PDB file of C-alpha atoms and ligand atoms in Angstrom:
ATOM      1  CA  MET K  50      -8.300   0.960   3.318  1.00  0.00           C
ATOM      2  CA  ARG K  51      -8.713  -1.830   0.829  1.00  0.00           C
ATOM      3  CA  ILE K  52      -5.391  -3.599   0.334  1.00  0.00           C
ATOM      4  CA  ILE K  53      -5.097  -5.846  -2.685  1.00  0.00           C
ATOM      5  CA  LEU K  54      -2.363  -8.467  -2.424  1.00  0.00           C
ATOM      6  CA  LEU K  55      -1.177  -9.644  -5.814  1.00  0.00           C
ATOM      7  CA  GLY K  56       1.411 -12.315  -6.504  1.00  0.00           C
ATOM      8  CA  PRO K  57       1.891 -15.646  -8.243  1.00  0.00           C
ATOM      9  CA  PRO K  58       0.930 -18.915  -6.560  1.00  0.00           C
ATOM     10  CA  GLY K  59       3.571 -19.632  -3.933  1.00  0.00           C
ATOM     11  CA  SER K  60       4.546 -15.990  -3.459  1.00  0.00           C
ATOM     12  CA  GLY K  61       3.308 -16.071   0.141  1.00  0.00           C
ATOM     13  CA  LYS K  62       0.155 -13.961  -0.287  1.00  0.00           C
ATOM     14  CA  GLY K  63      -1.857 -16.131   2.090  1.00  0.00           C
ATOM     15  CA  THR K  64       0.732 -16.137   4.885  1.00  0.00           C
ATOM     16  CA  GLN K  65       1.522 -12.443   4.510  1.00  0.00           C
ATOM     17  CA  GLY K  66      -2.194 -11.644   4.272  1.00  0.00           C
ATOM     18  CA  ASP K  67      -2.764 -13.331   7.660  1.00  0.00           C
ATOM     19  CA  MET K  68       0.104 -11.410   9.257  1.00  0.00           C
ATOM     20  CA  LEU K  69      -1.037  -8.079   7.787  1.00  0.00           C
ATOM     21  CA  SER K  70      -4.608  -8.822   8.852  1.00  0.00           C
ATOM     22  CA  ARG K  71      -3.403  -9.130  12.467  1.00  0.00           C
ATOM     23  CA  ARG K  72      -1.265  -5.984  12.201  1.00  0.00           C
ATOM     24  CA  TYR K  73      -3.950  -3.699  10.769  1.00  0.00           C
ATOM     25  CA  GLN K  74      -7.029  -5.465  12.177  1.00  0.00           C
ATOM     26  CA  PHE K  75      -8.569  -5.783   8.719  1.00  0.00           C
ATOM     27  CA  PRO K  76     -10.108  -9.124   7.786  1.00  0.00           C
ATOM     28  CA  LYS K  77      -8.380 -11.116   5.085  1.00  0.00           C
ATOM     29  CA  VAL K  78     -10.672 -12.053   2.224  1.00  0.00           C
ATOM     30  CA  SER K  79      -9.185 -14.919   0.223  1.00  0.00           C
ATOM     31  CA  THR K  80     -11.194 -16.133  -2.760  1.00  0.00           C
ATOM     32  CA  GLY K  81      -9.023 -19.278  -2.927  1.00  0.00           C
ATOM     33  CA  ASP K  82      -9.858 -20.132   0.717  1.00  0.00           C
ATOM     34  CA  ILE K  83     -13.579 -19.447   0.226  1.00  0.00           C
ATOM     35  CA  LEU K  84     -13.645 -21.603  -2.914  1.00  0.00           C
ATOM     36  CA  ARG K  85     -11.664 -24.451  -1.318  1.00  0.00           C
ATOM     37  CA  ARG K  86     -14.067 -24.449   1.627  1.00  0.00           C
ATOM     38  CA  ALA K  87     -17.024 -24.621  -0.803  1.00  0.00           C
ATOM     39  CA  VAL K  88     -15.393 -27.569  -2.602  1.00  0.00           C
ATOM     40  CA  GLN K  89     -14.731 -29.333   0.692  1.00  0.00           C
ATOM     41  CA  ASP K  90     -18.332 -28.809   1.820  1.00  0.00           C
ATOM     42  CA  ARG K  91     -19.637 -30.008  -1.588  1.00  0.00           C
ATOM     43  CA  THR K  92     -21.862 -26.931  -1.978  1.00  0.00           C
ATOM     44  CA  PRO K  93     -23.395 -26.259  -5.444  1.00  0.00           C
ATOM     45  CA  LEU K  94     -20.909 -23.422  -5.908  1.00  0.00           C
ATOM     46  CA  GLY K  95     -18.010 -25.646  -4.851  1.00  0.00           C
ATOM     47  CA  LEU K  96     -19.058 -28.329  -7.327  1.00  0.00           C
ATOM     48  CA  ARG K  97     -19.163 -25.727 -10.123  1.00  0.00           C
ATOM     49  CA  ALA K  98     -15.718 -24.380  -9.234  1.00  0.00           C
ATOM     50  CA  GLU K  99     -13.877 -27.644  -8.548  1.00  0.00           C
ATOM     51  CA  THR K 100     -12.977 -28.728 -12.076  1.00  0.00           C
ATOM     52  CA  MET K 101     -11.478 -25.372 -13.007  1.00  0.00           C
ATOM     53  CA  MET K 102      -9.523 -25.198  -9.756  1.00  0.00           C
ATOM     54  CA  ASN K 103      -8.084 -28.678 -10.189  1.00  0.00           C
ATOM     55  CA  ARG K 104      -6.915 -27.704 -13.673  1.00  0.00           C
ATOM     56  CA  GLY K 105      -5.254 -24.536 -12.413  1.00  0.00           C
ATOM     57  CA  ARG K 106      -7.672 -22.359 -14.406  1.00  0.00           C
ATOM     58  CA  LEU K 107      -9.669 -19.392 -13.150  1.00  0.00           C
ATOM     59  CA  VAL K 108     -13.191 -19.901 -11.888  1.00  0.00           C
ATOM     60  CA  SER K 109     -15.754 -17.716 -13.704  1.00  0.00           C
ATOM     61  CA  ASP K 110     -15.811 -14.019 -12.849  1.00  0.00           C
ATOM     62  CA  GLU K 111     -19.531 -14.278 -12.144  1.00  0.00           C
ATOM     63  CA  ILE K 112     -18.959 -16.744  -9.281  1.00  0.00           C
ATOM     64  CA  VAL K 113     -16.025 -14.960  -7.642  1.00  0.00           C
ATOM     65  CA  VAL K 114     -17.454 -11.454  -7.977  1.00  0.00           C
ATOM     66  CA  GLU K 115     -20.612 -12.588  -6.265  1.00  0.00           C
ATOM     67  CA  LEU K 116     -18.621 -14.218  -3.456  1.00  0.00           C
ATOM     68  CA  VAL K 117     -16.521 -11.107  -2.914  1.00  0.00           C
ATOM     69  CA  SER K 118     -19.489  -8.774  -3.140  1.00  0.00           C
ATOM     70  CA  GLU K 119     -21.264 -10.692  -0.412  1.00  0.00           C
ATOM     71  CA  ARG K 120     -18.174 -10.859   1.797  1.00  0.00           C
ATOM     72  CA  LEU K 121     -17.303  -7.159   1.446  1.00  0.00           C
ATOM     73  CA  SER K 122     -20.789  -6.101   2.455  1.00  0.00           C
ATOM     74  CA  ALA K 123     -20.242  -7.634   5.930  1.00  0.00           C
ATOM     75  CA  ASP K 124     -19.741  -5.219   8.826  1.00  0.00           C
ATOM     76  CA  ASP K 125     -16.187  -6.326   9.609  1.00  0.00           C
ATOM     77  CA  CYS K 126     -15.018  -5.141   6.157  1.00  0.00           C
ATOM     78  CA  ARG K 127     -16.295  -1.600   6.625  1.00  0.00           C
ATOM     79  CA  ARG K 128     -12.964  -0.147   7.860  1.00  0.00           C
ATOM     80  CA  GLY K 129     -10.992  -2.052   5.265  1.00  0.00           C
ATOM     81  CA  CYS K 130      -9.865  -5.473   4.217  1.00  0.00           C
ATOM     82  CA  ILE K 131      -6.989  -7.397   2.732  1.00  0.00           C
ATOM     83  CA  LEU K 132      -7.909  -9.047  -0.536  1.00  0.00           C
ATOM     84  CA  ASP K 133      -5.883 -12.176  -1.286  1.00  0.00           C
ATOM     85  CA  GLY K 134      -6.320 -13.688  -4.762  1.00  0.00           C
ATOM     86  CA  PHE K 135      -8.856 -11.150  -6.006  1.00  0.00           C
ATOM     87  CA  PRO K 136      -8.978  -9.464  -8.462  1.00  0.00           C
ATOM     88  CA  ARG K 137      -7.259 -11.838 -10.873  1.00  0.00           C
ATOM     89  CA  ASN K 138      -8.083 -10.012 -14.115  1.00  0.00           C
ATOM     90  CA  ILE K 139      -9.285  -6.658 -15.427  1.00  0.00           C
ATOM     91  CA  GLY K 140     -12.950  -7.667 -15.439  1.00  0.00           C
ATOM     92  CA  GLN K 141     -12.769  -8.518 -11.735  1.00  0.00           C
ATOM     93  CA  ALA K 142     -10.880  -5.285 -10.986  1.00  0.00           C
ATOM     94  CA  GLN K 143     -13.596  -3.262 -12.710  1.00  0.00           C
ATOM     95  CA  SER K 144     -16.291  -5.140 -10.817  1.00  0.00           C
ATOM     96  CA  LEU K 145     -14.485  -4.405  -7.554  1.00  0.00           C
ATOM     97  CA  ASP K 146     -14.381  -0.702  -8.388  1.00  0.00           C
ATOM     98  CA  LYS K 147     -18.120  -0.766  -8.967  1.00  0.00           C
ATOM     99  CA  LEU K 148     -18.741  -2.499  -5.645  1.00  0.00           C
ATOM    100  CA  GLU K 149     -17.009   0.239  -3.689  1.00  0.00           C
ATOM    101  CA  PRO K 150     -16.393   3.204  -5.944  1.00  0.00           C
ATOM    102  CA  GLY K 151     -13.848   5.752  -4.817  1.00  0.00           C
ATOM    103  CA  ARG K 152     -12.436   3.652  -1.993  1.00  0.00           C
ATOM    104  CA  PRO K 153      -8.731   4.335  -1.431  1.00  0.00           C
ATOM    105  CA  GLU K 154      -6.737   1.238  -2.090  1.00  0.00           C
ATOM    106  CA  ARG K 155      -3.289  -0.145  -2.638  1.00  0.00           C
ATOM    107  CA  ALA K 156      -2.392  -3.004  -4.921  1.00  0.00           C
ATOM    108  CA  VAL K 157       0.829  -4.626  -3.780  1.00  0.00           C
ATOM    109  CA  GLU K 158       2.443  -7.326  -5.851  1.00  0.00           C
ATOM    110  CA  ILE K 159       4.771  -9.791  -4.131  1.00  0.00           C
ATOM    111  CA  GLN K 160       7.324 -10.649  -6.792  1.00  0.00           C
ATOM    112  CA  VAL K 161       9.170 -13.967  -6.790  1.00  0.00           C
ATOM    113  CA  GLY K 162      11.002 -15.792  -9.622  1.00  0.00           C
ATOM    114  CA  ALA K 163       9.632 -19.018 -11.137  1.00  0.00           C
ATOM    115  CA  GLU K 164      12.373 -21.263  -9.741  1.00  0.00           C
ATOM    116  CA  ILE K 165      11.725 -20.290  -6.122  1.00  0.00           C
ATOM    117  CA  LEU K 166       7.946 -20.601  -6.665  1.00  0.00           C
ATOM    118  CA  ALA K 167       8.212 -24.142  -8.013  1.00  0.00           C
ATOM    119  CA  GLU K 168      10.367 -25.145  -5.037  1.00  0.00           C
ATOM    120  CA  ARG K 169       7.986 -23.543  -2.505  1.00  0.00           C
ATOM    121  CA  LEU K 170       4.852 -25.069  -4.047  1.00  0.00           C
ATOM    122  CA  GLY K 171       6.509 -28.473  -4.251  1.00  0.00           C
ATOM    123  CA  SER K 172       7.092 -28.514  -0.487  1.00  0.00           C
ATOM    124  CA  ARG K 173       3.732 -26.993   0.521  1.00  0.00           C
ATOM    125  CA  LEU K 174       1.188 -28.917   2.584  1.00  0.00           C
ATOM    126  CA  VAL K 175      -2.143 -27.618   3.852  1.00  0.00           C
ATOM    127  CA  CYS K 176      -4.439 -28.714   6.636  1.00  0.00           C
ATOM    128  CA  GLY K 177      -7.501 -30.550   5.337  1.00  0.00           C
ATOM    129  CA  GLY K 178      -9.469 -29.025   8.228  1.00  0.00           C
ATOM    130  CA  CYS K 179      -8.540 -25.410   9.039  1.00  0.00           C
ATOM    131  CA  GLN K 180      -6.512 -24.796   5.828  1.00  0.00           C
ATOM    132  CA  ALA K 181      -3.365 -23.701   7.718  1.00  0.00           C
ATOM    133  CA  VAL K 182      -0.387 -23.735   5.365  1.00  0.00           C
ATOM    134  CA  TYR K 183       2.967 -25.423   6.032  1.00  0.00           C
ATOM    135  CA  ASN K 184       6.203 -25.714   4.141  1.00  0.00           C
ATOM    136  CA  LEU K 185       8.195 -28.883   4.712  1.00  0.00           C
ATOM    137  CA  LYS K 186      11.497 -27.023   4.394  1.00  0.00           C
ATOM    138  CA  VAL K 187      11.021 -23.708   6.143  1.00  0.00           C
ATOM    139  CA  GLN K 188       7.838 -24.063   8.188  1.00  0.00           C
ATOM    140  CA  PRO K 189       7.245 -27.748   8.976  1.00  0.00           C
ATOM    141  CA  PRO K 190       4.537 -28.887  11.406  1.00  0.00           C
ATOM    142  CA  ARG K 191       5.705 -29.960  14.885  1.00  0.00           C
ATOM    143  CA  ARG K 192       4.372 -33.500  14.292  1.00  0.00           C
ATOM    144  CA  GLU K 193       4.841 -34.951  10.818  1.00  0.00           C
ATOM    145  CA  GLY K 194       1.715 -34.860   8.665  1.00  0.00           C
ATOM    146  CA  THR K 195      -0.421 -33.235  11.368  1.00  0.00           C
ATOM    147  CA  CYS K 196      -1.709 -29.688  11.735  1.00  0.00           C
ATOM    148  CA  ASP K 197      -0.285 -27.816  14.773  1.00  0.00           C
ATOM    149  CA  ALA K 198      -3.465 -25.762  15.096  1.00  0.00           C
ATOM    150  CA  CYS K 199      -6.266 -28.350  14.851  1.00  0.00           C
ATOM    151  CA  GLY K 200      -4.606 -31.777  14.744  1.00  0.00           C
ATOM    152  CA  ARG K 201      -6.103 -32.776  11.371  1.00  0.00           C
ATOM    153  CA  THR K 202      -4.106 -34.453   8.608  1.00  0.00           C
ATOM    154  CA  LEU K 203      -2.002 -32.343   6.242  1.00  0.00           C
ATOM    155  CA  VAL K 204      -2.526 -32.860   2.530  1.00  0.00           C
ATOM    156  CA  ARG K 205      -1.097 -31.622  -0.760  1.00  0.00           C
ATOM    157  CA  ARG K 206      -3.441 -29.250  -2.603  1.00  0.00           C
ATOM    158  CA  PRO K 207      -4.730 -30.918  -5.791  1.00  0.00           C
ATOM    159  CA  ASP K 208      -3.605 -27.847  -7.727  1.00  0.00           C
ATOM    160  CA  ASP K 209      -0.038 -28.106  -6.379  1.00  0.00           C
ATOM    161  CA  ARG K 210       0.740 -31.007  -8.761  1.00  0.00           C
ATOM    162  CA  PRO K 211       3.679 -30.020 -11.032  1.00  0.00           C
ATOM    163  CA  GLU K 212       1.647 -29.920 -14.290  1.00  0.00           C
ATOM    164  CA  VAL K 213      -1.053 -27.773 -12.658  1.00  0.00           C
ATOM    165  CA  ILE K 214       1.559 -25.439 -11.145  1.00  0.00           C
ATOM    166  CA  VAL K 215       2.837 -24.715 -14.668  1.00  0.00           C
ATOM    167  CA  GLU K 216      -0.705 -23.852 -15.808  1.00  0.00           C
ATOM    168  CA  ARG K 217      -1.337 -21.614 -12.792  1.00  0.00           C
ATOM    169  CA  LEU K 218       1.896 -19.708 -13.371  1.00  0.00           C
ATOM    170  CA  ASN K 219       0.990 -19.233 -17.056  1.00  0.00           C
ATOM    171  CA  VAL K 220      -2.475 -17.939 -16.169  1.00  0.00           C
ATOM    172  CA  TYR K 221      -0.910 -15.541 -13.667  1.00  0.00           C
ATOM    173  CA  LYS K 222       1.607 -14.193 -16.180  1.00  0.00           C
ATOM    174  CA  LYS K 223      -1.075 -13.612 -18.810  1.00  0.00           C
ATOM    175  CA  GLU K 224      -3.575 -11.886 -16.527  1.00  0.00           C
ATOM    176  CA  MET K 225      -1.119  -9.860 -14.453  1.00  0.00           C
ATOM    177  CA  GLU K 226       0.362  -7.536 -17.059  1.00  0.00           C
ATOM    178  CA  PRO K 227      -2.922  -5.690 -17.807  1.00  0.00           C
ATOM    179  CA  LEU K 228      -3.809  -5.721 -14.107  1.00  0.00           C
ATOM    180  CA  ARG K 229      -0.477  -4.103 -13.217  1.00  0.00           C
ATOM    181  CA  ASP K 230      -1.142  -1.376 -15.779  1.00  0.00           C
ATOM    182  CA  TYR K 231      -4.654  -0.894 -14.461  1.00  0.00           C
ATOM    183  CA  TYR K 232      -3.402  -0.180 -10.937  1.00  0.00           C
ATOM    184  CA  ARG K 233      -0.345   1.747 -12.128  1.00  0.00           C
ATOM    185  CA  LYS K 234      -2.621   4.182 -13.941  1.00  0.00           C
ATOM    186  CA  LYS K 235      -4.512   4.695 -10.705  1.00  0.00           C
ATOM    187  CA  ASN K 236      -1.203   5.318  -8.890  1.00  0.00           C
ATOM    188  CA  VAL K 237      -1.830   2.607  -6.346  1.00  0.00           C
ATOM    189  CA  TYR K 238       0.499  -0.152  -7.594  1.00  0.00           C
ATOM    190  CA  GLN K 239       3.615  -1.193  -5.680  1.00  0.00           C
ATOM    191  CA  ALA K 240       5.927  -4.135  -6.324  1.00  0.00           C
ATOM    192  CA  VAL K 241       7.574  -5.716  -3.281  1.00  0.00           C
ATOM    193  CA  ASP K 242      10.488  -8.168  -3.356  1.00  0.00           C
ATOM    194  CA  GLY K 243       9.137 -11.542  -2.190  1.00  0.00           C
ATOM    195  CA  ARG K 244      12.497 -13.284  -1.809  1.00  0.00           C
ATOM    196  CA  GLY K 245      13.957 -14.211   1.569  1.00  0.00           C
ATOM    197  CA  SER K 246      12.280 -15.307   4.787  1.00  0.00           C
ATOM    198  CA  VAL K 247       8.626 -14.760   5.712  1.00  0.00           C
ATOM    199  CA  GLU K 248       9.804 -12.075   8.177  1.00  0.00           C
ATOM    200  CA  ASP K 249      11.929 -10.296   5.526  1.00  0.00           C
ATOM    201  CA  VAL K 250       8.940 -10.019   3.187  1.00  0.00           C
ATOM    202  CA  TYR K 251       6.612  -9.013   6.019  1.00  0.00           C
ATOM    203  CA  LEU K 252       8.955  -6.159   6.982  1.00  0.00           C
ATOM    204  CA  ARG K 253       9.022  -4.877   3.402  1.00  0.00           C
ATOM    205  CA  LEU K 254       5.246  -5.087   3.031  1.00  0.00           C
ATOM    206  CA  SER K 255       4.400  -3.600   6.404  1.00  0.00           C
ATOM    207  CA  SER K 256       6.800  -0.679   6.097  1.00  0.00           C
ATOM    208  CA  TYR K 257       5.249   0.219   2.743  1.00  0.00           C
ATOM    209  CA  LEU K 258       1.689  -0.215   4.029  1.00  0.00           C
ATOM    210  CA  ASP K 259       2.339   1.644   7.311  1.00  0.00           C
ATOM    211  CA  ALA K 260       3.298   4.667   5.228  1.00  0.00           C
ATOM    212  CA  ALA K 261       0.347   4.209   2.844  1.00  0.00           C
ATOM    213  CA  LEU K 262      -2.104   3.988   5.741  1.00  0.00           C
ATOM    214  CA  ALA K 263      -0.592   7.051   7.438  1.00  0.00           C
ATOM    215  CA  GLU K 264      -0.964   8.937   4.170  1.00  0.00           C
ATOM    216  CA  ALA K 265      -4.599   7.822   3.760  1.00  0.00           C
ATOM    217  CA  GLU K 266      -5.356   8.872   7.357  1.00  0.00           C
ATOM    218  CA  GLY K 267      -3.722  12.262   6.708  1.00  0.00           C
ATOM    219  CA  LEU K 268      -5.860  12.774   3.608  1.00  0.00           C
ATOM    220  CA  LYS K 269      -8.999  11.846   5.533  1.00  0.00           C
ATOM    221  CA  GLU K 270      -8.184  14.303   8.336  1.00  0.00           C
ATOM    222  CA  GLY K 271      -7.393  17.021   5.791  1.00  0.00           C
ATOM    223  CA  ALA K 272     -10.735  16.481   4.058  1.00  0.00           C
ATOM    224  CA  GLY K 273     -12.569  16.571   7.411  1.00  0.00           C
ATOM    225  CA  ARG K 274     -11.112  19.993   8.342  1.00  0.00           C
TER     226      ARG K 274
HETATM  227  P1  AMP Z 282      -5.364 -19.368  -4.787  1.00  0.00           P
HETATM  228  O1  AMP Z 282      -5.477 -20.048  -3.469  1.00  0.00           O
HETATM  229  O2  AMP Z 282      -5.547 -17.888  -4.698  1.00  0.00           O
HETATM  230  O3  AMP Z 282      -4.099 -19.773  -5.526  1.00  0.00           O
HETATM  231  O4  AMP Z 282      -6.578 -19.891  -5.677  1.00  0.00           O
HETATM  232  C1  AMP Z 282      -6.730 -21.267  -5.979  1.00  0.00           C
HETATM  233  C2  AMP Z 282      -7.651 -21.431  -7.176  1.00  0.00           C
HETATM  234  O5  AMP Z 282      -8.941 -20.875  -6.879  1.00  0.00           O
HETATM  235  C3  AMP Z 282      -7.201 -20.690  -8.434  1.00  0.00           C
HETATM  236  O6  AMP Z 282      -6.252 -21.428  -9.189  1.00  0.00           O
HETATM  237  C4  AMP Z 282      -8.524 -20.529  -9.171  1.00  0.00           C
HETATM  238  O7  AMP Z 282      -8.939 -21.743  -9.761  1.00  0.00           O
HETATM  239  C5  AMP Z 282      -9.485 -20.235  -8.020  1.00  0.00           C
HETATM  240  N1  AMP Z 282      -9.551 -18.775  -7.752  1.00  0.00           N
HETATM  241  C6  AMP Z 282      -9.159 -18.125  -6.632  1.00  0.00           C
HETATM  242  N2  AMP Z 282      -9.366 -16.806  -6.726  1.00  0.00           N
HETATM  243  C7  AMP Z 282      -9.913 -16.613  -7.946  1.00  0.00           C
HETATM  244  C8  AMP Z 282     -10.354 -15.453  -8.650  1.00  0.00           C
HETATM  245  N3  AMP Z 282     -10.267 -14.227  -8.123  1.00  0.00           N
HETATM  246  N4  AMP Z 282     -10.866 -15.639  -9.902  1.00  0.00           N
HETATM  247  C9  AMP Z 282     -10.976 -16.855 -10.456  1.00  0.00           C
HETATM  248  N5  AMP Z 282     -10.559 -17.986  -9.849  1.00  0.00           N
HETATM  249  C10 AMP Z 282     -10.036 -17.870  -8.603  1.00  0.00           C
END
């Protein structure tokens, strides 16, 4: 199953995507992570994407669709995957449908109010090496300023500056409404309350997805009979 995780910046898509990836053994495909890695490595693609990312704007559909297309064709995505940060608009959603037509999918939106998002993004730090994410208030590293996993220095994402956060939230609001409708019409959209602890949200998401996966398995078995 292809699971699409939707949600504004700071809604916890990345963290929840990692946890769901472990639960269902589907790889997480995060366009933000792939792009940040390309920027860090100074690849031609990273250099093209960097300015837009630092302004909180979307990178061109052409770039991200190509990235996702390449990633989804890998063997480990055959059973399914968890898409984090893609699609971000209708054009990308249509491109995704063309990549894998007829694949069952669920689009789950983690919903969180603007006030909580601003607070979460303001206290977020990421590892400059392995990109692990920390929150100074609720998930601080064991040693200040240092990644628990790889020991590298923690930094603030350039797009987590207050003025860029405002732009990213505006972009999200504008693009999400048509995307919600797109997946509602396909009967695969589900909103999930993103307030509370990481575990609270994980429980909500996983109980919904457990049922969705069981249903998809049932349909597959029925069709095979
Ligand atoms: P994220 O980590 O998902 O918040 O993404 C960080 C930044 O990467 C975004 O603000 C965009 O500039 C860029 N980005 C990530 N995913 C996409 C996408 N699907 N389409 C366009 N730009 C994207």
